[in-house]
Amino acid sequence: MFKKQTLIVWLTLVAITVMPFSALAQTQIKYHSNKYSVQDDIKLGRQAAQEAESQFPLLRDETVRSYVEGVGRRLVAAIPSEFQHPEFQYYFKVVNARDINAFALPGGPMYVNRGMIEAARSEGEMAGVMAHEISHVALRHGTAQASKGQKYSILGGIAGIAGTILGGPGVGQLAQAPFAVYLLKFSREYETEADILGAQIMARAGYDPRDLANMFQTIERQGGGGGGFLSDHPSASDRYARINQEAQMLRVNNSGYRDSRDFARIQERLRGYGSAPTMAEIQRSGQRYPQGEQTGNYPDNNYPNNPPSGRVSYPSNRYQSVTIFNGGVNVSVPSNWRQVNEGNSVWFVPEGAYGQYNGQAVYTHGASFGVGQTNSRNLQGATQELINSFAQGNNNLRTSGGYQRSSLSGRTALVTTLTNVNEATGRPEIIRLITTQLRNGQLFYMVAVAPQNERGYDTAFDQIMRSIRIND
Ligand SMILES: [Zn+2]
């Protein structure tokens, strides 16, 4: 008797407490069916990014670019886990064009027009446009739309060619399609989803999601011209209303992030450049913007034969978890470091710490991970082989002290310290190498490099090492 009564009371309580929450739940977004793989998104985006960068003039201003990248990183980190694809490489570049626009490509490349940054009334409004575009990428809208066999119209951003390029059987074919670029025209449903997920990402990242709605008013006040961002359907006023409705159900995460004065400083800096050309003017001028030599090291074909400056920001105290080697390794790295794939290894580096020198990739600060096949069956022998391979063609590399026993992801590891003189900067540097063996006998290693007189990196490197989880 007693039990039954308690149960009834309990059920009543549950009903009372649960209802208000469910009534306030944020809108659930789901993936659309997609016959392409995540890798297809990445391949497509790379192709399109190369094409885009051969046609759009990028603003060569590292201060502006890294500021936009910082906002982008914060948003990407706030993508709900079910829409995160560790394989995607989000990156952010600024196009020197006046039109209020931005677009993102499958797999993560994103281009923000200078005009959009100048038009926004706050960092939040700029972030709103970026969160919307990031949402299209995270939801894999490009390939989802293609999967439906619908006409996937590419509004040729510059060349003005509208064509149907997707719908063929494979990405190889897509990649060869002679398309001009890239302002993917999505359906009304997809635009609404990107607005809603964009608002959710904004709130999670610490931005007021209503700023995404406000940006539509800003665009309209400036005479429309949102191009790919402000599509004809749904209308700007519908979108404004829908985003504000969603915003009422969202709690803005205000831990950590504070809106800074950076935005005003960046706008001021942009005004100093005078007026940017419009997309139409760029098209009429017929000017193509060569990418320079291709290094093949995507996404760094923007930095051909540019040595690293070696002037970098201090590692962020915030860390982001990344998965590398097809899920084989999890590691946390400072959130202001970006991933650079270099042959068979993966680097995480701050801006300014990498580039090309005498035809070789050079890094001044950062950590890299690799897996190597060696002839030696024991850890020390294998490590020595690896060091020998690093030393080939580098007369300045020296080991300093012997091997130190350590542990990595619960297994025995060796730590070796080396000294070197950086090829590009000429500065002495310290390299820490940590090695361990995988179950299949291969050698897994992490290389951590920083200039000798910048010892503050030890803390970051220790934290990265401790975070490594190997799943082999
Ligand atoms: Zn959109």
Short mmCIF file of C-alpha atoms and ligand atoms in Angstrom, two decimals:
data_model
loop_
_atom_site.label_atom_id
_atom_site.label_comp_id
_atom_site.label_asym_id
_atom_site.label_seq_id
_atom_site.Cartn_x
_atom_site.Cartn_y
_atom_site.Cartn_z
CA MET A 1 0.00 0.00 0.00
CA PHE A 2 2.57 2.44 1.15
CA LYS A 3 4.75 1.70 -1.79
CA LYS A 4 2.02 2.16 -4.30
CA GLN A 5 1.08 5.49 -2.91
CA THR A 6 4.65 6.66 -2.98
CA LEU A 7 4.87 5.66 -6.58
CA ILE A 8 1.84 7.67 -7.50
CA VAL A 9 3.18 10.70 -5.72
CA TRP A 10 6.49 10.25 -7.41
CA LEU A 11 4.90 9.98 -10.83
CA THR A 12 2.95 13.13 -10.21
CA LEU A 13 6.08 14.94 -9.22
CA VAL A 14 7.86 13.74 -12.27
CA ALA A 15 5.02 14.86 -14.49
CA ILE A 16 5.05 18.28 -12.91
CA THR A 17 8.74 18.78 -13.06
CA VAL A 18 9.31 17.35 -16.49
CA MET A 19 6.64 19.23 -18.36
CA PRO A 20 8.02 22.72 -18.15
CA PHE A 21 11.39 21.48 -19.34
CA SER A 22 10.01 19.66 -22.35
CA ALA A 23 7.94 22.69 -23.21
CA LEU A 24 11.11 24.74 -23.24
CA ALA A 25 13.24 22.25 -25.15
CA GLN A 26 15.31 23.57 -27.96
CA THR A 27 14.47 22.36 -31.43
CA GLN A 28 15.95 18.98 -32.28
CA ILE A 29 17.82 18.96 -35.56
CA LYS A 30 18.56 15.73 -37.37
CA TYR A 31 20.80 14.74 -40.21
CA HIS A 32 19.22 14.20 -43.58
CA SER A 33 19.99 10.96 -45.30
CA ASN A 34 23.24 11.20 -47.15
CA LYS A 35 24.73 8.73 -49.57
CA TYR A 36 28.12 10.40 -49.49
CA SER A 37 30.72 9.67 -46.86
CA VAL A 38 32.25 12.17 -44.50
CA GLN A 39 35.46 11.76 -46.50
CA ASP A 40 33.52 12.81 -49.62
CA ASP A 41 32.57 16.06 -47.92
CA ILE A 42 36.21 16.68 -47.14
CA LYS A 43 37.37 15.94 -50.70
CA LEU A 44 34.70 18.08 -52.25
CA GLY A 45 35.44 20.97 -49.94
CA ARG A 46 39.15 20.82 -50.72
CA GLN A 47 38.55 20.96 -54.42
CA ALA A 48 36.13 23.81 -54.09
CA ALA A 49 38.44 25.68 -51.72
CA GLN A 50 41.29 25.55 -54.21
CA GLU A 51 39.00 26.83 -56.90
CA ALA A 52 37.64 29.54 -54.63
CA GLU A 53 41.07 30.75 -53.68
CA SER A 54 42.11 30.97 -57.30
CA GLN A 55 39.26 33.39 -57.91
CA PHE A 56 38.60 35.29 -54.73
CA PRO A 57 41.15 37.81 -53.50
CA LEU A 58 42.00 36.91 -49.92
CA LEU A 59 42.72 39.70 -47.52
CA ARG A 60 46.35 39.23 -46.59
CA ASP A 61 46.12 40.56 -43.08
CA GLU A 62 47.14 38.10 -40.42
CA THR A 63 45.69 40.17 -37.57
CA VAL A 64 42.23 40.16 -39.13
CA ARG A 65 42.44 36.57 -40.25
CA SER A 66 43.52 35.22 -36.90
CA TYR A 67 40.82 37.25 -35.15
CA VAL A 68 38.16 35.73 -37.41
CA GLU A 69 39.75 32.32 -36.92
CA GLY A 70 39.51 32.80 -33.16
CA VAL A 71 35.78 33.49 -33.35
CA GLY A 72 35.38 30.53 -35.71
CA ARG A 73 37.25 28.20 -33.36
CA ARG A 74 35.04 29.20 -30.47
CA LEU A 75 31.95 28.41 -32.55
CA VAL A 76 33.32 25.12 -33.84
CA ALA A 77 34.10 24.03 -30.29
CA ALA A 78 30.43 24.70 -29.46
CA ILE A 79 28.98 22.44 -32.16
CA PRO A 80 26.82 19.86 -30.36
CA SER A 81 28.66 16.56 -30.14
CA GLU A 82 26.27 14.72 -32.45
CA PHE A 83 27.23 17.08 -35.26
CA GLN A 84 30.94 17.13 -34.68
CA HIS A 85 33.10 15.42 -37.22
CA PRO A 86 36.67 15.20 -35.95
CA GLU A 87 37.81 14.64 -39.52
CA PHE A 88 36.56 18.03 -40.63
CA GLN A 89 39.09 20.82 -40.70
CA TYR A 90 37.34 24.07 -40.12
CA TYR A 91 39.36 27.08 -41.12
CA PHE A 92 38.51 30.66 -41.79
CA LYS A 93 39.77 33.11 -44.36
CA VAL A 94 38.77 36.65 -45.16
CA VAL A 95 37.88 37.60 -48.73
CA ASN A 96 38.65 41.16 -49.70
CA ALA A 97 35.21 41.89 -51.10
CA ARG A 98 32.60 44.45 -50.12
CA ASP A 99 29.48 42.31 -50.39
CA ILE A 100 27.96 41.27 -47.08
CA ASN A 101 28.47 37.56 -47.39
CA ALA A 102 30.18 34.47 -46.17
CA PHE A 103 30.19 30.91 -47.33
CA ALA A 104 31.45 27.60 -46.09
CA LEU A 105 32.39 24.51 -48.04
CA PRO A 106 31.83 20.86 -47.17
CA GLY A 107 34.36 19.61 -44.64
CA GLY A 108 35.07 23.02 -43.16
CA PRO A 109 36.76 25.66 -45.35
CA MET A 110 35.03 28.96 -44.70
CA TYR A 111 35.29 32.35 -46.34
CA VAL A 112 34.09 35.53 -44.71
CA ASN A 113 33.82 38.67 -46.78
CA ARG A 114 35.44 41.78 -45.45
CA GLY A 115 32.15 43.57 -46.17
CA MET A 116 30.35 41.32 -43.74
CA ILE A 117 32.79 42.09 -40.92
CA GLU A 118 32.50 45.80 -41.66
CA ALA A 119 28.69 45.73 -41.76
CA ALA A 120 28.13 43.77 -38.54
CA ARG A 121 27.29 45.92 -35.54
CA SER A 122 28.95 43.58 -33.08
CA GLU A 123 31.15 40.52 -32.89
CA GLY A 124 27.96 38.60 -32.13
CA GLU A 125 26.40 39.55 -35.48
CA MET A 126 29.51 38.48 -37.34
CA ALA A 127 29.62 35.27 -35.30
CA GLY A 128 25.95 34.69 -36.17
CA VAL A 129 26.66 34.53 -39.88
CA MET A 130 29.60 32.23 -39.22
CA ALA A 131 27.54 29.98 -36.93
CA HIS A 132 24.91 29.67 -39.66
CA GLU A 133 27.52 28.70 -42.24
CA ILE A 134 29.25 26.30 -39.84
CA SER A 135 25.87 24.64 -39.31
CA HIS A 136 25.50 23.90 -43.02
CA VAL A 137 28.89 22.18 -42.86
CA ALA A 138 28.24 20.28 -39.64
CA LEU A 139 24.86 19.08 -40.92
CA ARG A 140 26.54 18.06 -44.19
CA HIS A 141 23.92 19.93 -46.16
CA GLY A 142 25.89 20.05 -49.40
CA THR A 143 26.13 16.31 -49.87
CA ALA A 144 22.73 15.71 -48.24
CA GLN A 145 21.14 17.91 -50.87
CA ALA A 146 23.08 16.12 -53.58
CA SER A 147 21.93 12.76 -52.21
CA LYS A 148 18.34 13.65 -52.83
CA GLY A 149 19.10 13.82 -56.50
CA GLN A 150 17.81 17.32 -56.45
CA LYS A 151 19.24 19.92 -58.65
CA TYR A 152 22.10 21.25 -56.71
CA SER A 153 22.52 24.61 -58.13
CA ILE A 154 25.79 26.31 -57.78
CA LEU A 155 25.28 30.01 -58.11
CA GLY A 156 28.53 30.72 -59.78
CA GLY A 157 29.63 33.33 -57.34
CA ILE A 158 31.99 35.08 -59.65
CA ALA A 159 31.53 33.63 -63.05
CA GLY A 160 27.79 33.76 -62.68
CA ILE A 161 27.34 30.25 -63.96
CA ALA A 162 24.44 28.33 -62.56
CA GLY A 163 24.80 24.67 -63.13
CA THR A 164 23.93 21.29 -61.79
CA ILE A 165 27.00 19.46 -60.84
CA LEU A 166 26.13 17.06 -58.12
CA GLY A 167 24.08 13.95 -58.40
CA GLY A 168 26.67 11.93 -60.24
CA PRO A 169 27.85 8.67 -58.78
CA GLY A 170 31.14 9.57 -57.22
CA VAL A 171 33.22 12.34 -55.85
CA GLY A 172 35.93 11.85 -58.42
CA GLN A 173 33.48 12.97 -61.00
CA LEU A 174 32.31 15.83 -58.88
CA ALA A 175 35.79 17.03 -58.39
CA GLN A 176 36.31 17.31 -62.11
CA ALA A 177 33.15 19.24 -62.71
CA PRO A 178 34.02 22.53 -64.33
CA PHE A 179 32.30 24.62 -61.80
CA ALA A 180 32.96 28.16 -61.05
CA VAL A 181 32.03 28.44 -57.43
CA TYR A 182 30.21 27.61 -54.74
CA LEU A 183 27.51 29.62 -53.23
CA LEU A 184 25.42 26.60 -52.66
CA LYS A 185 21.77 27.36 -52.82
CA PHE A 186 20.03 25.37 -50.15
CA SER A 187 16.38 24.61 -49.71
CA ARG A 188 14.20 26.54 -47.31
CA GLU A 189 14.28 23.62 -44.90
CA TYR A 190 18.08 23.57 -44.83
CA GLU A 191 18.30 27.32 -44.33
CA THR A 192 15.96 27.12 -41.37
CA GLU A 193 17.96 24.25 -39.87
CA ALA A 194 21.19 26.19 -40.24
CA ASP A 195 19.56 29.16 -38.53
CA ILE A 196 18.35 27.03 -35.63
CA LEU A 197 21.54 25.06 -35.15
CA GLY A 198 23.44 28.32 -35.64
CA ALA A 199 21.45 29.88 -32.79
CA GLN A 200 22.16 26.85 -30.60
CA ILE A 201 25.88 27.01 -31.37
CA MET A 202 25.88 30.73 -30.60
CA ALA A 203 24.37 30.14 -27.17
CA ARG A 204 26.76 27.31 -26.39
CA ALA A 205 29.70 29.48 -27.45
CA GLY A 206 28.61 32.31 -25.17
CA TYR A 207 27.07 34.58 -27.81
CA ASP A 208 23.54 35.91 -27.68
CA PRO A 209 21.73 33.91 -30.38
CA ARG A 210 19.52 36.91 -31.11
CA ASP A 211 22.54 38.51 -32.72
CA LEU A 212 22.14 36.04 -35.58
CA ALA A 213 18.61 37.38 -36.07
CA ASN A 214 19.82 40.96 -35.74
CA MET A 215 22.23 40.44 -38.59
CA PHE A 216 19.30 40.08 -40.99
CA GLN A 217 18.15 43.55 -40.02
CA THR A 218 21.66 44.86 -40.42
CA ILE A 219 21.85 43.39 -43.91
CA GLU A 220 18.49 44.81 -44.88
CA ARG A 221 19.40 48.22 -43.55
CA GLN A 222 22.45 48.13 -45.76
CA GLY A 223 20.30 47.45 -48.78
CA GLY A 224 20.18 43.68 -48.77
CA GLY A 225 22.91 42.02 -50.71
CA GLY A 226 23.42 39.15 -48.36
CA GLY A 227 24.03 37.00 -51.41
CA GLY A 228 24.45 33.39 -50.44
CA PHE A 229 23.82 34.07 -46.80
CA LEU A 230 20.60 36.02 -47.15
CA SER A 231 18.72 33.68 -49.43
CA ASP A 232 15.33 34.62 -50.86
CA HIS A 233 13.62 31.89 -48.96
CA PRO A 234 12.70 31.89 -46.19
CA SER A 235 12.36 35.65 -46.06
CA ALA A 236 14.59 37.66 -43.78
CA SER A 237 11.67 38.56 -41.53
CA ASP A 238 10.62 34.90 -41.16
CA ARG A 239 14.14 33.99 -40.26
CA TYR A 240 14.40 36.84 -37.78
CA ALA A 241 11.25 35.65 -36.04
CA ARG A 242 12.20 31.98 -36.04
CA ILE A 243 15.66 32.60 -34.59
CA ASN A 244 14.27 34.80 -31.83
CA GLN A 245 11.72 32.11 -31.02
CA GLU A 246 14.52 29.57 -30.70
CA ALA A 247 16.59 32.01 -28.65
CA GLN A 248 13.90 32.04 -25.95
CA MET A 249 14.58 28.36 -25.37
CA LEU A 250 18.35 28.70 -25.17
CA ARG A 251 20.50 29.51 -22.24
CA VAL A 252 23.58 31.47 -23.17
CA ASN A 253 26.67 29.86 -21.77
CA ASN A 254 28.47 32.77 -20.19
CA SER A 255 31.26 30.88 -18.57
CA GLY A 256 34.57 32.10 -19.74
CA TYR A 257 34.02 34.15 -22.83
CA ARG A 258 33.69 37.91 -22.60
CA ASP A 259 32.98 40.06 -25.59
CA SER A 260 36.09 42.04 -26.15
CA ARG A 261 37.08 45.26 -27.76
CA ASP A 262 38.76 43.27 -30.49
CA PHE A 263 35.85 43.64 -32.86
CA ALA A 264 35.96 47.45 -32.89
CA ARG A 265 39.72 47.30 -33.30
CA ILE A 266 39.39 44.97 -36.30
CA GLN A 267 36.72 47.14 -37.94
CA GLU A 268 38.94 50.17 -37.47
CA ARG A 269 41.80 48.31 -39.09
CA LEU A 270 39.64 47.32 -42.08
CA ARG A 271 38.45 50.87 -42.61
CA GLY A 272 42.07 51.81 -42.98
CA TYR A 273 42.19 49.82 -46.21
CA GLY A 274 39.65 51.98 -48.00
CA SER A 275 36.84 50.41 -49.94
CA ALA A 276 36.96 46.78 -51.00
CA PRO A 277 35.83 45.82 -54.52
CA THR A 278 32.48 44.13 -54.93
CA MET A 279 32.29 40.57 -56.20
CA ALA A 280 30.89 41.94 -59.47
CA GLU A 281 33.86 44.29 -59.85
CA ILE A 282 36.24 41.44 -59.16
CA GLN A 283 34.49 39.41 -61.83
CA ARG A 284 34.55 42.22 -64.36
CA SER A 285 38.22 42.86 -63.83
CA GLY A 286 38.70 39.27 -64.92
CA GLN A 287 41.52 39.09 -62.47
CA ARG A 288 42.44 35.72 -61.20
CA TYR A 289 44.36 35.47 -58.04
CA PRO A 290 47.06 32.88 -58.39
CA GLN A 291 47.65 30.66 -55.43
CA GLY A 292 51.33 30.52 -55.97
CA GLU A 293 53.10 27.23 -55.93
CA GLN A 294 51.09 24.36 -54.65
CA THR A 295 52.77 22.56 -51.84
CA GLY A 296 50.17 19.87 -51.75
CA ASN A 297 49.96 20.30 -48.01
CA TYR A 298 46.40 21.24 -47.61
CA PRO A 299 45.25 23.53 -46.08
CA ASP A 300 48.52 25.37 -46.26
CA ASN A 301 48.74 26.05 -49.92
CA ASN A 302 48.16 29.61 -48.90
CA TYR A 303 51.62 29.84 -47.45
CA PRO A 304 53.93 28.66 -50.21
CA ASN A 305 57.56 29.31 -49.48
CA ASN A 306 56.64 31.57 -46.63
CA PRO A 307 58.94 30.88 -43.73
CA PRO A 308 57.30 30.84 -40.32
CA SER A 309 57.58 34.15 -38.52
CA GLY A 310 58.15 32.36 -35.22
CA ARG A 311 56.08 35.09 -33.54
CA VAL A 312 53.15 33.31 -32.04
CA SER A 313 50.49 33.67 -29.39
CA TYR A 314 50.98 31.92 -26.09
CA PRO A 315 49.23 28.52 -25.89
CA SER A 316 45.63 28.93 -24.81
CA ASN A 317 44.66 27.54 -21.41
CA ARG A 318 41.62 26.09 -23.10
CA TYR A 319 42.11 22.75 -24.76
CA GLN A 320 40.22 21.06 -27.53
CA SER A 321 40.01 17.33 -27.89
CA VAL A 322 40.89 16.00 -31.32
CA THR A 323 40.98 12.57 -32.84
CA ILE A 324 43.72 11.68 -35.28
CA PHE A 325 44.88 8.63 -37.24
CA ASN A 326 41.35 7.53 -38.07
CA GLY A 327 40.28 7.41 -34.47
CA GLY A 328 43.41 5.62 -33.28
CA VAL A 329 44.57 8.46 -31.07
CA ASN A 330 42.77 11.05 -28.97
CA VAL A 331 44.65 14.07 -27.74
CA SER A 332 43.86 17.51 -26.33
CA VAL A 333 45.69 20.52 -27.73
CA PRO A 334 45.48 24.25 -26.96
CA SER A 335 42.38 25.65 -28.60
CA ASN A 336 44.37 28.30 -30.49
CA TRP A 337 46.44 25.71 -32.32
CA ARG A 338 45.39 24.44 -35.68
CA GLN A 339 45.89 21.11 -37.33
CA VAL A 340 48.29 20.81 -40.24
CA ASN A 341 48.68 17.47 -41.98
CA GLU A 342 52.24 16.96 -43.05
CA GLY A 343 52.92 13.76 -44.92
CA ASN A 344 52.20 10.95 -42.49
CA SER A 345 52.34 13.11 -39.41
CA VAL A 346 49.89 15.57 -37.93
CA TRP A 347 50.99 18.89 -36.46
CA PHE A 348 49.17 21.18 -34.07
CA VAL A 349 50.62 24.65 -34.21
CA PRO A 350 49.84 28.26 -33.38
CA GLU A 351 49.51 30.73 -36.24
CA GLY A 352 52.91 32.02 -37.32
CA ALA A 353 54.71 28.85 -36.26
CA TYR A 354 54.80 27.08 -39.57
CA GLY A 355 55.60 27.69 -43.17
CA GLN A 356 57.88 26.74 -45.98
CA TYR A 357 61.59 27.27 -46.11
CA ASN A 358 63.79 26.10 -48.97
CA GLY A 359 60.97 23.91 -50.17
CA GLN A 360 60.52 22.19 -46.82
CA ALA A 361 57.85 22.55 -44.21
CA VAL A 362 59.30 24.19 -41.11
CA TYR A 363 57.75 24.51 -37.66
CA THR A 364 58.93 26.73 -34.82
CA HIS A 365 56.39 25.90 -32.10
CA GLY A 366 53.95 23.06 -31.71
CA ALA A 367 53.48 19.36 -31.39
CA SER A 368 53.34 16.66 -33.99
CA PHE A 369 52.30 13.06 -33.92
CA GLY A 370 53.34 10.23 -36.16
CA VAL A 371 53.50 6.49 -36.47
CA GLY A 372 56.55 4.83 -37.93
CA GLN A 373 57.68 1.39 -38.97
CA THR A 374 61.10 0.48 -37.64
CA ASN A 375 63.37 -2.51 -37.85
CA SER A 376 63.99 -2.60 -34.14
CA ARG A 377 61.77 -4.63 -31.88
CA ASN A 378 62.61 -2.79 -28.69
CA LEU A 379 61.49 0.69 -27.82
CA GLN A 380 64.93 2.18 -27.35
CA GLY A 381 66.26 0.79 -30.62
CA ALA A 382 63.20 1.96 -32.50
CA THR A 383 63.48 5.42 -30.95
CA GLN A 384 67.12 5.65 -31.97
CA GLU A 385 66.18 4.75 -35.54
CA LEU A 386 63.60 7.50 -35.55
CA ILE A 387 66.11 10.04 -34.25
CA ASN A 388 68.57 8.96 -36.92
CA SER A 389 65.96 9.56 -39.57
CA PHE A 390 65.25 13.04 -38.18
CA ALA A 391 68.98 13.80 -38.20
CA GLN A 392 69.44 13.00 -41.85
CA GLY A 393 70.32 16.20 -43.63
CA ASN A 394 70.22 18.17 -40.39
CA ASN A 395 73.67 18.70 -38.95
CA ASN A 396 72.42 20.79 -36.05
CA LEU A 397 70.26 18.15 -34.39
CA ARG A 398 71.80 16.75 -31.18
CA THR A 399 70.48 14.57 -28.44
CA SER A 400 70.85 16.15 -25.04
CA GLY A 401 71.05 13.66 -22.17
CA GLY A 402 69.85 10.10 -22.48
CA TYR A 403 66.51 8.38 -22.61
CA GLN A 404 64.13 8.89 -19.74
CA ARG A 405 61.57 6.28 -18.92
CA SER A 406 58.02 7.57 -18.80
CA SER A 407 54.51 6.44 -19.61
CA LEU A 408 52.08 7.36 -22.32
CA SER A 409 48.46 6.24 -22.44
CA GLY A 410 49.21 3.58 -19.82
CA ARG A 411 52.21 2.05 -21.58
CA THR A 412 55.93 2.37 -21.28
CA ALA A 413 57.38 5.34 -23.10
CA LEU A 414 60.73 7.01 -23.57
CA VAL A 415 61.35 10.74 -23.44
CA THR A 416 64.34 12.12 -25.32
CA THR A 417 65.43 15.74 -25.42
CA LEU A 418 67.15 17.11 -28.50
CA THR A 419 68.53 20.48 -29.45
CA ASN A 420 68.44 22.02 -32.89
CA VAL A 421 68.82 25.30 -34.70
CA ASN A 422 65.64 26.19 -36.52
CA GLU A 423 66.22 26.22 -40.25
CA ALA A 424 64.02 29.23 -40.91
CA THR A 425 64.59 31.48 -37.90
CA GLY A 426 68.13 30.49 -36.97
CA ARG A 427 67.06 30.31 -33.33
CA PRO A 428 68.16 27.49 -31.03
CA GLU A 429 65.27 25.23 -30.17
CA ILE A 430 64.46 22.37 -27.86
CA ILE A 431 62.74 19.30 -29.18
CA ARG A 432 61.11 16.80 -26.88
CA LEU A 433 60.44 13.40 -28.31
CA ILE A 434 58.21 10.88 -26.63
CA THR A 435 57.88 7.41 -28.08
CA THR A 436 55.95 4.28 -27.33
CA GLN A 437 55.12 1.07 -29.15
CA LEU A 438 51.78 0.13 -30.60
CA ARG A 439 50.45 -3.40 -30.31
CA ASN A 440 51.40 -4.08 -33.90
CA GLY A 441 55.02 -3.17 -33.15
CA GLN A 442 54.94 0.22 -34.87
CA LEU A 443 56.40 3.21 -33.10
CA PHE A 444 54.09 6.04 -32.07
CA TYR A 445 55.75 9.34 -31.37
CA MET A 446 55.08 12.88 -30.34
CA VAL A 447 57.50 15.66 -31.16
CA ALA A 448 57.20 18.92 -29.21
CA VAL A 449 59.22 21.88 -30.42
CA ALA A 450 59.70 25.41 -29.10
CA PRO A 451 62.54 27.95 -29.10
CA GLN A 452 65.08 27.38 -26.33
CA ASN A 453 64.31 30.67 -24.60
CA GLU A 454 60.55 30.11 -24.52
CA ARG A 455 60.32 27.58 -21.74
CA GLY A 456 56.67 28.30 -20.99
CA TYR A 457 55.81 25.65 -23.53
CA ASP A 458 56.79 22.82 -21.20
CA THR A 459 53.48 23.10 -19.35
CA ALA A 460 51.47 22.88 -22.55
CA PHE A 461 53.52 19.96 -23.82
CA ASP A 462 53.13 18.10 -20.52
CA GLN A 463 49.39 18.57 -20.65
CA ILE A 464 49.22 17.37 -24.24
CA MET A 465 51.28 14.27 -23.43
CA ARG A 466 49.10 13.42 -20.46
CA SER A 467 45.97 13.70 -22.59
CA ILE A 468 47.08 11.20 -25.22
CA ARG A 469 44.87 8.10 -25.46
CA ILE A 470 45.88 5.40 -27.87
CA ASN A 471 43.15 3.00 -28.99
CA ASP A 472 44.95 0.25 -30.85
ZN ZN B 1 22.48 29.23 -45.48
#
